[in-house]
PDB file of C-alpha atoms and ligand atoms in Angstrom:
ATOM      1  CA  MET A1371     139.127  90.963 118.942  1.00 30.00           C
ATOM      2  CA  ARG A1372     135.734  92.335 118.204  1.00 36.00           C
ATOM      3  CA  ALA A1373     135.608  95.331 120.476  1.00 36.00           C
ATOM      4  CA  LEU A1374     132.802  97.752 120.096  1.00 39.00           C
ATOM      5  CA  LEU A1375     132.536 101.308 121.261  1.00 40.00           C
ATOM      6  CA  PHE A1376     129.366 102.619 119.816  1.00 44.00           C
ATOM      7  CA  PRO A1377     127.601 105.573 121.298  1.00 44.00           C
ATOM      8  CA  PHE A1378     124.706 105.572 118.920  1.00 50.00           C
ATOM      9  CA  PRO A1379     121.106 106.077 118.239  1.00 54.00           C
ATOM     10  CA  PHE A1380     120.172 103.120 116.077  1.00 59.00           C
ATOM     11  CA  LEU A1381     117.092 103.255 113.882  1.00 64.00           C
ATOM     12  CA  VAL A1382     115.489 100.493 111.856  1.00 68.00           C
ATOM     13  CA  TYR A1383     112.974 101.223 109.166  1.00 68.00           C
ATOM     14  CA  ALA A1384     110.943  98.271 107.910  1.00 67.00           C
ATOM     15  CA  ASN A1385     109.041  98.004 104.671  1.00 63.00           C
ATOM     16  CA  THR A1386     105.638  97.423 106.229  1.00 60.00           C
ATOM     17  CA  ALA A1387     103.584  98.593 103.263  1.00 60.00           C
ATOM     18  CA  ARG A1388     104.806 100.511 100.246  1.00 69.00           C
ATOM     19  CA  ALA A1389     106.914 103.003 102.154  1.00 77.00           C
ATOM     20  CA  TYR A1390     109.503 102.473 104.841  1.00 79.00           C
ATOM     21  CA  CYS A1391     108.249 103.409 108.296  1.00 85.00           C
ATOM     22  CA  LEU A1392     110.154 103.740 111.546  1.00 86.00           C
ATOM     23  CA  LYS A1393     109.808 100.349 113.229  1.00 85.00           C
ATOM     24  CA  ASP A1394     112.340 100.548 116.047  1.00 86.00           C
ATOM     25  CA  ASN A1395     114.373 103.308 117.595  1.00 86.00           C
ATOM     26  CA  TYR A1396     117.184 102.021 119.768  1.00 86.00           C
ATOM     27  CA  VAL A1397     118.407 104.939 121.801  1.00 83.00           C
ATOM     28  CA  GLY A1398     119.651 105.455 125.317  1.00 80.00           C
ATOM     29  CA  SER A1399     118.545 103.068 128.031  1.00 81.00           C
ATOM     30  CA  THR A1400     116.140 101.152 125.732  1.00 83.00           C
ATOM     31  CA  PHE A1401     119.251  99.410 124.464  1.00 85.00           C
ATOM     32  CA  PHE A1402     119.370  97.280 127.567  1.00 90.00           C
ATOM     33  CA  ASP A1403     115.990  95.692 126.807  1.00 91.00           C
ATOM     34  CA  LYS A1404     116.470  95.169 123.099  1.00 91.00           C
ATOM     35  CA  TRP A1405     119.840  93.437 122.856  1.00 92.00           C
ATOM     36  CA  ARG A1406     121.402  90.291 124.241  1.00 94.00           C
ATOM     37  CA  TRP A1407     124.967  90.423 125.567  1.00 95.00           C
ATOM     38  CA  GLU A1408     126.837  87.414 124.226  1.00 95.00           C
ATOM     39  CA  THR A1409     129.435  85.695 126.397  1.00 96.00           C
ATOM     40  CA  LEU A1410     130.724  83.161 123.891  1.00 94.00           C
ATOM     41  CA  ASP A1411     134.384  82.475 123.166  1.00 94.00           C
ATOM     42  CA  ASP A1412     135.488  84.749 120.360  1.00 91.00           C
ATOM     43  CA  PRO A1413     134.713  82.921 117.082  1.00 87.00           C
ATOM     44  CA  THR A1414     137.680  84.698 115.491  1.00 86.00           C
ATOM     45  CA  HIS A1415     140.034  83.473 118.263  1.00 90.00           C
ATOM     46  CA  GLY A1416     140.911  86.875 119.672  1.00 89.00           C
ATOM     47  CA  ARG A1417     141.997  87.315 123.289  1.00 91.00           C
ATOM     48  CA  VAL A1418     138.752  88.800 124.455  1.00 94.00           C
ATOM     49  CA  ASN A1419     136.413  88.045 127.334  1.00 96.00           C
ATOM     50  CA  TYR A1420     132.876  88.923 126.309  1.00 96.00           C
ATOM     51  CA  ILE A1421     130.949  89.715 129.476  1.00 97.00           C
ATOM     52  CA  ASP A1422     127.239  89.583 130.240  1.00 97.00           C
ATOM     53  CA  LYS A1423     124.931  92.574 130.410  1.00 97.00           C
ATOM     54  CA  TRP A1424     124.996  92.917 134.194  1.00 97.00           C
ATOM     55  CA  SER A1425     128.804  92.768 134.380  1.00 97.00           C
ATOM     56  CA  ALA A1426     129.042  95.218 131.483  1.00 97.00           C
ATOM     57  CA  GLN A1427     126.762  97.660 133.288  1.00 96.00           C
ATOM     58  CA  ALA A1428     128.520  97.160 136.630  1.00 97.00           C
ATOM     59  CA  GLY A1429     131.935  97.800 135.034  1.00 96.00           C
ATOM     60  CA  ASN A1430     130.550 100.618 132.878  1.00 96.00           C
ATOM     61  CA  LEU A1431     131.467  98.788 129.667  1.00 96.00           C
ATOM     62  CA  SER A1432     127.851  99.354 128.633  1.00 95.00           C
ATOM     63  CA  TYR A1433     126.336 102.670 129.568  1.00 94.00           C
ATOM     64  CA  ALA A1434     123.230 104.556 128.515  1.00 92.00           C
ATOM     65  CA  SER A1435     122.138 108.134 128.905  1.00 91.00           C
ATOM     66  CA  SER A1436     118.906 109.530 127.503  1.00 89.00           C
ATOM     67  CA  ASN A1437     120.337 109.940 123.999  1.00 86.00           C
ATOM     68  CA  LYS A1438     123.455 107.785 123.852  1.00 87.00           C
ATOM     69  CA  PHE A1439     124.490 104.221 124.296  1.00 89.00           C
ATOM     70  CA  ILE A1440     128.146 103.464 124.909  1.00 91.00           C
ATOM     71  CA  MET A1441     129.935 100.163 124.573  1.00 92.00           C
ATOM     72  CA  ARG A1442     133.586  99.974 125.445  1.00 91.00           C
ATOM     73  CA  VAL A1443     136.402  97.579 126.115  1.00 92.00           C
ATOM     74  CA  ASP A1444     137.985  97.494 129.549  1.00 93.00           C
ATOM     75  CA  ALA A1445     141.060  99.700 129.740  1.00 90.00           C
ATOM     76  CA  ASN A1446     141.785  99.426 133.453  1.00 93.00           C
ATOM     77  CA  GLN A1447     142.483  95.797 134.295  1.00 94.00           C
ATOM     78  CA  ILE A1448     145.705  93.919 133.665  1.00 96.00           C
ATOM     79  CA  VAL A1449     144.848  90.739 131.771  1.00 95.00           C
ATOM     80  CA  ALA A1450     146.486  87.700 133.359  1.00 96.00           C
ATOM     81  CA  PRO A1451     148.550  85.528 130.996  1.00 95.00           C
ATOM     82  CA  GLY A1452     146.149  82.572 131.292  1.00 94.00           C
ATOM     83  CA  ALA A1453     142.945  84.612 131.160  1.00 96.00           C
ATOM     84  CA  ARG A1454     140.475  84.354 128.284  1.00 96.00           C
ATOM     85  CA  GLY A1455     141.226  87.960 127.395  1.00 95.00           C
ATOM     86  CA  ARG A1456     140.312  91.567 127.991  1.00 94.00           C
ATOM     87  CA  ASP A1457     136.728  92.289 129.042  1.00 96.00           C
ATOM     88  CA  SER A1458     134.666  93.543 126.143  1.00 94.00           C
ATOM     89  CA  VAL A1459     131.124  93.604 124.849  1.00 94.00           C
ATOM     90  CA  ARG A1460     129.390  91.848 121.983  1.00 93.00           C
ATOM     91  CA  ILE A1461     125.653  92.283 121.539  1.00 93.00           C
ATOM     92  CA  ILE A1462     123.011  90.889 119.197  1.00 90.00           C
ATOM     93  CA  SER A1463     119.567  92.371 118.660  1.00 89.00           C
ATOM     94  CA  ASN A1464     116.543  90.507 120.001  1.00 89.00           C
ATOM     95  CA  THR A1465     114.561  91.487 116.936  1.00 88.00           C
ATOM     96  CA  ALA A1466     115.245  90.252 113.434  1.00 86.00           C
ATOM     97  CA  TYR A1467     114.271  92.207 110.346  1.00 84.00           C
ATOM     98  CA  GLY A1468     113.494  91.350 106.760  1.00 80.00           C
ATOM     99  CA  ASP A1469     113.669  94.167 104.278  1.00 78.00           C
ATOM    100  CA  SER A1470     114.870  97.154 106.210  1.00 80.00           C
ATOM    101  CA  VAL A1471     116.919 100.309 106.241  1.00 84.00           C
ATOM    102  CA  THR A1472     119.187 100.676 109.232  1.00 85.00           C
ATOM    103  CA  VAL A1473     120.655 103.964 110.371  1.00 86.00           C
ATOM    104  CA  LEU A1474     123.609 103.719 112.724  1.00 86.00           C
ATOM    105  CA  ASP A1475     124.703 107.079 114.097  1.00 87.00           C
ATOM    106  CA  LEU A1476     128.168 106.720 115.607  1.00 88.00           C
ATOM    107  CA  THR A1477     129.953 109.539 117.343  1.00 88.00           C
ATOM    108  CA  HIS A1478     133.100 107.590 118.121  1.00 89.00           C
ATOM    109  CA  MET A1479     134.660 104.282 117.153  1.00 89.00           C
ATOM    110  CA  PRO A1480     137.988 102.940 118.407  1.00 84.00           C
ATOM    111  CA  VAL A1481     140.945 102.640 116.072  1.00 83.00           C
ATOM    112  CA  GLY A1482     144.396 101.188 116.428  1.00 81.00           C
ATOM    113  CA  CYS A1483     146.241  98.160 117.561  1.00 82.00           C
ATOM    114  CA  ALA A1484     144.135  95.340 119.059  1.00 79.00           C
ATOM    115  CA  THR A1485     140.807  96.947 118.229  1.00 83.00           C
ATOM    116  CA  TRP A1486     138.219  95.469 115.925  1.00 86.00           C
ATOM    117  CA  PRO A1487     135.019  97.464 116.114  1.00 88.00           C
ATOM    118  CA  ALA A1488     132.391  95.799 113.998  1.00 89.00           C
ATOM    119  CA  PHE A1489     128.747  96.068 113.073  1.00 89.00           C
ATOM    120  CA  TRP A1490     127.219  93.355 110.957  1.00 88.00           C
ATOM    121  CA  THR A1491     124.010  91.544 110.142  1.00 86.00           C
ATOM    122  CA  LEU A1492     123.417  87.807 110.152  1.00 86.00           C
ATOM    123  CA  SER A1493     120.936  85.726 108.237  1.00 85.00           C
ATOM    124  CA  GLN A1494     118.198  83.921 110.114  1.00 82.00           C
ATOM    125  CA  ALA A1495     118.799  80.958 107.782  1.00 84.00           C
ATOM    126  CA  GLY A1496     121.982  80.081 109.653  1.00 77.00           C
ATOM    127  CA  PRO A1497     125.695  80.543 109.104  1.00 76.00           C
ATOM    128  CA  TRP A1498     127.438  80.396 105.772  1.00 76.00           C
ATOM    129  CA  PRO A1499     126.713  78.778 103.351  1.00 83.00           C
ATOM    130  CA  LYS A1500     123.016  78.514 104.367  1.00 85.00           C
ATOM    131  CA  GLY A1501     122.803  82.180 105.168  1.00 85.00           C
ATOM    132  CA  GLY A1502     125.111  85.090 104.956  1.00 83.00           C
ATOM    133  CA  GLU A1503     126.671  87.893 106.900  1.00 85.00           C
ATOM    134  CA  ILE A1504     126.729  91.486 105.761  1.00 86.00           C
ATOM    135  CA  ASP A1505     129.655  93.338 107.283  1.00 87.00           C
ATOM    136  CA  VAL A1506     128.644  96.968 107.610  1.00 88.00           C
ATOM    137  CA  ILE A1507     131.662  98.057 109.655  1.00 89.00           C
ATOM    138  CA  GLU A1508     134.894  96.125 110.026  1.00 86.00           C
ATOM    139  CA  GLY A1509     137.213  98.594 111.674  1.00 81.00           C
ATOM    140  CA  LYS A1510     140.392  96.544 112.048  1.00 69.00           C
TER     141      LYS A1510
HETATM  142  C1  LIG B 540     130.223 105.495 132.765  1.00 58.62           C
HETATM  143  O1  LIG B 540     130.534 105.996 131.476  1.00 58.62           O
HETATM  144  C2  LIG B 540     129.896 107.223 131.192  1.00 58.62           C
HETATM  145  C3  LIG B 540     130.202 107.582 129.738  1.00 58.62           C
HETATM  146  O2  LIG B 540     131.573 107.591 129.482  1.00 58.62           O
HETATM  147  C4  LIG B 540     130.322 108.297 132.168  1.00 58.62           C
HETATM  148  O3  LIG B 540     129.668 109.504 131.872  1.00 58.62           O
HETATM  149  C5  LIG B 540     130.003 107.845 133.567  1.00 58.62           C
HETATM  150  O4  LIG B 540     130.492 108.784 134.492  1.00 58.62           O
HETATM  151  C6  LIG B 540     130.621 106.489 133.836  1.00 58.62           C
HETATM  152  N1  LIG B 540     130.151 105.994 135.131  1.00 58.62           N
HETATM  153  C7  LIG B 540     131.007 105.540 136.037  1.00 58.62           C
HETATM  154  C8  LIG B 540     130.386 105.066 137.324  1.00 58.62           C
HETATM  155  O5  LIG B 540     132.219 105.508 135.861  1.00 58.62           O
END
């Protein structure tokens, strides 16, 4: 399961000229405009039910204050035996970057059984072997 719990300011610096300049600052409620909540079946075959942005906000699985963004997995519902899995959140940025420096400031990340917090980048060229994936955090 890829379950994320990331209260974080998220900064991206892009190499626009000779020096890196702050291009985007993802913090607090701006998160909701800059990411897409994916609802696909888990590509790694975990028992997880990725929910859309509106459901995530309604169930408080995605929450923003002025300086934090929180993603969490549901810890209240009993998952039925035939259900797709536990409600969780998987997001992808709307913006793609070339050369960049990314600063991810996490204050908490889940650990333990059945958690798989992850943060990774994908190539715009497509999946392997056309493009690649850089796993920044794989917290299994
Ligand atoms: C949603 O989560 C945030 C952060 O944990 C919390 O402060 C807030 O009270 C929660 N809102 C509801 C309606 O549970």
